[in-house]
Structure formats: structure tokens, C-alpha cells
C-alpha positions as a Python dict, from the first residue, in 0.01 Angstrom:
ca = {
    (1, 'X'): (0, 0, 0),
    (2, 'X'): (93, 400, -56),
    (3, 'X'): (132, 464, 352),
    (4, 'X'): (350, 159, 300),
    (5, 'X'): (590, 283, 87),
    (6, 'X'): (559, 629, 234),
    (7, 'X'): (696, 449, 561),
    (8, 'X'): (954, 249, 436),
    (9, 'X'): (1089, 572, 245),
    (10, 'X'): (1102, 736, 531),
    (11, 'X'): (1278, 468, 744),
    (12, 'X'): (1548, 439, 462),
    (13, 'X'): (1598, 812, 468),
    (14, 'X'): (1659, 863, 844),
    (15, 'X'): (1871, 533, 831),
    (16, 'X'): (2057, 714, 521),
    (17, 'X'): (2077, 1049, 769),
    (18, 'X'): (2237, 910, 1061),
    (19, 'X'): (2450, 719, 831),
    (20, 'X'): (2519, 447, 1121),
    (21, 'X'): (2719, 689, 1354),
    (22, 'X'): (2458, 618, 1648),
    (23, 'X'): (2681, 529, 1866),
    (24, 'X'): (2937, 754, 2091),
    (25, 'X'): (3296, 704, 2064),
    (26, 'X'): (3450, 456, 2352),
    (27, 'X'): (3661, 629, 2595),
    (28, 'X'): (3961, 422, 2501),
    (29, 'X'): (3890, 567, 2123),
    (30, 'X'): (3884, 929, 2235),
    (31, 'X'): (4202, 907, 2545),
    (32, 'X'): (4530, 1013, 2395),
    (33, 'X'): (4713, 1329, 2425),
    (34, 'X'): (4562, 1541, 2132),
    (35, 'X'): (4810, 1872, 2024),
    (36, 'X'): (4628, 2146, 1846),
    (37, 'X'): (4702, 2258, 1471),
    (38, 'X'): (4420, 2505, 1533),
    (39, 'X'): (4294, 2686, 1773),
    (40, 'X'): (4106, 2971, 1638),
    (41, 'X'): (3870, 3212, 1836),
    (42, 'X'): (3635, 3411, 1646),
    (43, 'X'): (3479, 3703, 1834),
    (44, 'X'): (3086, 3687, 1806),
    (45, 'X'): (3058, 4072, 1871),
    (46, 'X'): (3288, 4229, 1619),
    (47, 'X'): (3625, 4212, 1792),
    (48, 'X'): (3860, 4015, 1521),
    (49, 'X'): (3985, 3657, 1507),
    (50, 'X'): (4263, 3513, 1646),
    (51, 'X'): (4465, 3147, 1600),
    (52, 'X'): (4649, 3113, 1921),
    (53, 'X'): (4867, 2817, 1698),
    (54, 'X'): (4939, 3010, 1399),
    (55, 'X'): (5056, 3309, 1652),
    (56, 'X'): (5304, 3105, 1809),
    (57, 'X'): (5074, 2957, 2116),
    (58, 'X'): (4994, 2578, 2188),
    (59, 'X'): (4699, 2377, 2309),
    (60, 'X'): (4779, 2027, 2440),
    (61, 'X'): (4444, 1841, 2524),
    (62, 'X'): (4508, 1480, 2741),
    (63, 'X'): (4171, 1243, 2746),
    (64, 'X'): (4237, 922, 2988),
    (65, 'X'): (4012, 628, 2981),
    (66, 'X'): (3888, 728, 3335),
    (67, 'X'): (3733, 970, 3181),
    (68, 'X'): (3955, 1254, 3350),
    (69, 'X'): (4135, 1539, 3125),
    (70, 'X'): (4414, 1798, 3108),
    (71, 'X'): (4363, 2098, 2917),
    (72, 'X'): (4640, 2335, 2870),
    (73, 'X'): (4673, 2639, 2683),
    (74, 'X'): (4976, 2854, 2627),
    (75, 'X'): (4891, 3202, 2462),
    (76, 'X'): (5193, 3356, 2279),
    (77, 'X'): (5450, 3492, 2534),
    (78, 'X'): (5234, 3340, 2836),
    (79, 'X'): (5289, 3090, 3076),
    (80, 'X'): (5084, 2790, 3022),
    (81, 'X'): (4711, 2755, 3170),
    (82, 'X'): (4594, 2425, 3287),
    (83, 'X'): (4220, 2274, 3400),
    (84, 'X'): (4173, 1910, 3483),
    (85, 'X'): (3830, 1767, 3542),
    (86, 'X'): (3663, 1527, 3396),
    (87, 'X'): (3474, 1458, 3061),
    (88, 'X'): (3167, 1239, 2920),
    (89, 'X'): (3058, 1172, 2543),
    (90, 'X'): (2677, 1284, 2524),
    (91, 'X'): (2571, 1107, 2187),
    (92, 'X'): (2772, 1121, 1897),
    (93, 'X'): (2897, 1489, 1875),
    (94, 'X'): (2940, 1615, 2207),
    (95, 'X'): (3187, 1611, 2465),
    (96, 'X'): (3073, 1758, 2827),
    (97, 'X'): (3399, 1873, 2974),
    (98, 'X'): (3351, 1912, 3392),
    (99, 'X'): (3626, 2128, 3568),
    (100, 'X'): (3765, 1951, 3881),
    (101, 'X'): (3613, 2134, 4165),
    (102, 'X'): (3333, 2268, 3991),
    (103, 'X'): (2997, 2181, 3971),
    (104, 'X'): (2877, 2288, 3608),
    (105, 'X'): (3027, 2168, 3335),
    (106, 'X'): (3115, 2374, 3015),
    (107, 'X'): (2856, 2368, 2756),
    (108, 'X'): (2915, 2059, 2557),
    (109, 'X'): (3242, 2068, 2295),
    (110, 'X'): (3084, 1971, 2004),
    (111, 'X'): (3357, 1726, 1840),
    (112, 'X'): (3393, 1530, 1502),
    (113, 'X'): (3683, 1216, 1594),
    (114, 'X'): (3793, 1013, 1286),
    (115, 'X'): (4112, 790, 1340),
    (116, 'X'): (4417, 1043, 1540),
    (117, 'X'): (4207, 1341, 1439),
    (118, 'X'): (4029, 1543, 1668),
    (119, 'X'): (3801, 1839, 1564),
    (120, 'X'): (3643, 2046, 1866),
    (121, 'X'): (3373, 2338, 1848),
    (122, 'X'): (3251, 2589, 2139),
    (123, 'X'): (3096, 2908, 2236),
    (124, 'X'): (3340, 3080, 2480),
    (125, 'X'): (3271, 3379, 2699),
    (126, 'X'): (3380, 3590, 3012),
    (127, 'X'): (3176, 3308, 3220),
    (128, 'X'): (3510, 3118, 3219),
    (129, 'X'): (3775, 3361, 3139),
    (130, 'X'): (4064, 3108, 3142),
    (131, 'X'): (3864, 2895, 2875),
    (132, 'X'): (3831, 3162, 2590),
    (133, 'X'): (4044, 3491, 2439),
    (134, 'X'): (4063, 3822, 2597),
    (135, 'X'): (4027, 4051, 2244),
    (136, 'X'): (3955, 4383, 2440),
    (137, 'X'): (4237, 4359, 2709),
    (138, 'X'): (4051, 4356, 3030),
    (139, 'X'): (4168, 4037, 3183),
    (140, 'X'): (3837, 3801, 3111),
    (141, 'X'): (3748, 3540, 2806),
    (142, 'X'): (3511, 3748, 2553),
    (143, 'X'): (3280, 3611, 2367),
    (144, 'X'): (3346, 3383, 2082),
    (145, 'X'): (3325, 3071, 1886),
    (146, 'X'): (3628, 2859, 1941),
    (147, 'X'): (3745, 2573, 1640),
    (148, 'X'): (3996, 2388, 1751),
    (149, 'X'): (4193, 2077, 1516),
    (150, 'X'): (4378, 1870, 1742),
    (151, 'X'): (4624, 1536, 1642),
    (152, 'X'): (4730, 1253, 1849),
}
């Protein structure tokens, strides 16, 4: 019948849209030391764009199999700043990062994992001063869209 054919077509379209990627990666797939090859902050208020790696900085993310992490950012000419805490995959494309000693998780980091390549994206702002970029020099992170590519 026409209803059966429509239902089958919708089911097939839904399966194709999912692409078979309906399981989040395991912690063993995510675990490792990830070094950023790009780490770009694009201001959402028109203050500019900066790639801290291209500018001479560094970013390292260590994800461990016990769901703990350390995240180290070194801005050009500054000492490294490190945060630690726990992480948890949320679905197939988000990591919820919770800093140690805090009860409030970061906004989820969107991610794509492909072998030894990890792409992360997040919104940043002054709610977490060490996680963001200070475009205006007032000592706090400014609202921005962060995108970063890491390799293991």
C-alpha cells in the first residue's frame, strides 16, 4: 500500500541520515594525548579572530580511560594554564567536560573523531575566564566560537 511504501521510505531515509554512527566512541578510542594543530577563537561580538597555534601558542588535551582530563593552553609569551576534571561522551558528537572542584560542566564540546584526528568546537565567554580568549585585554575570556583540530 501507499502507507507502507511511505513508511519504508522514511525508515530508509532515517537510516541513511544516521550513517550508522549511532554509538558514541568508547573512552579507549578517545583516550590519549591530543596536540592542537589549530585552535581558533572567532569573536561573536566583532572583536576579531585569532589562532593561538599559528600565533606561537600551544594547546594539549589529555583524555584518560578513567574519564579524567587535563587541558593545557599556552598563549604566546605566557605561562601554561592547565585545567583538570572529568569528561563524558554525550551522544555521538558531544563531550561534557566538568572541571575538577566544580559542579557545573562546561557547555558541551562538539566533536568529530576520525582515527588519530579530533575536531572540537564550543562557545566560550567570560563565564570561564581561563577557557576563552581575551580579545579586549580586560583579563577575562570574551564571547567567541572556538574551533580546534588535534592529532594524537
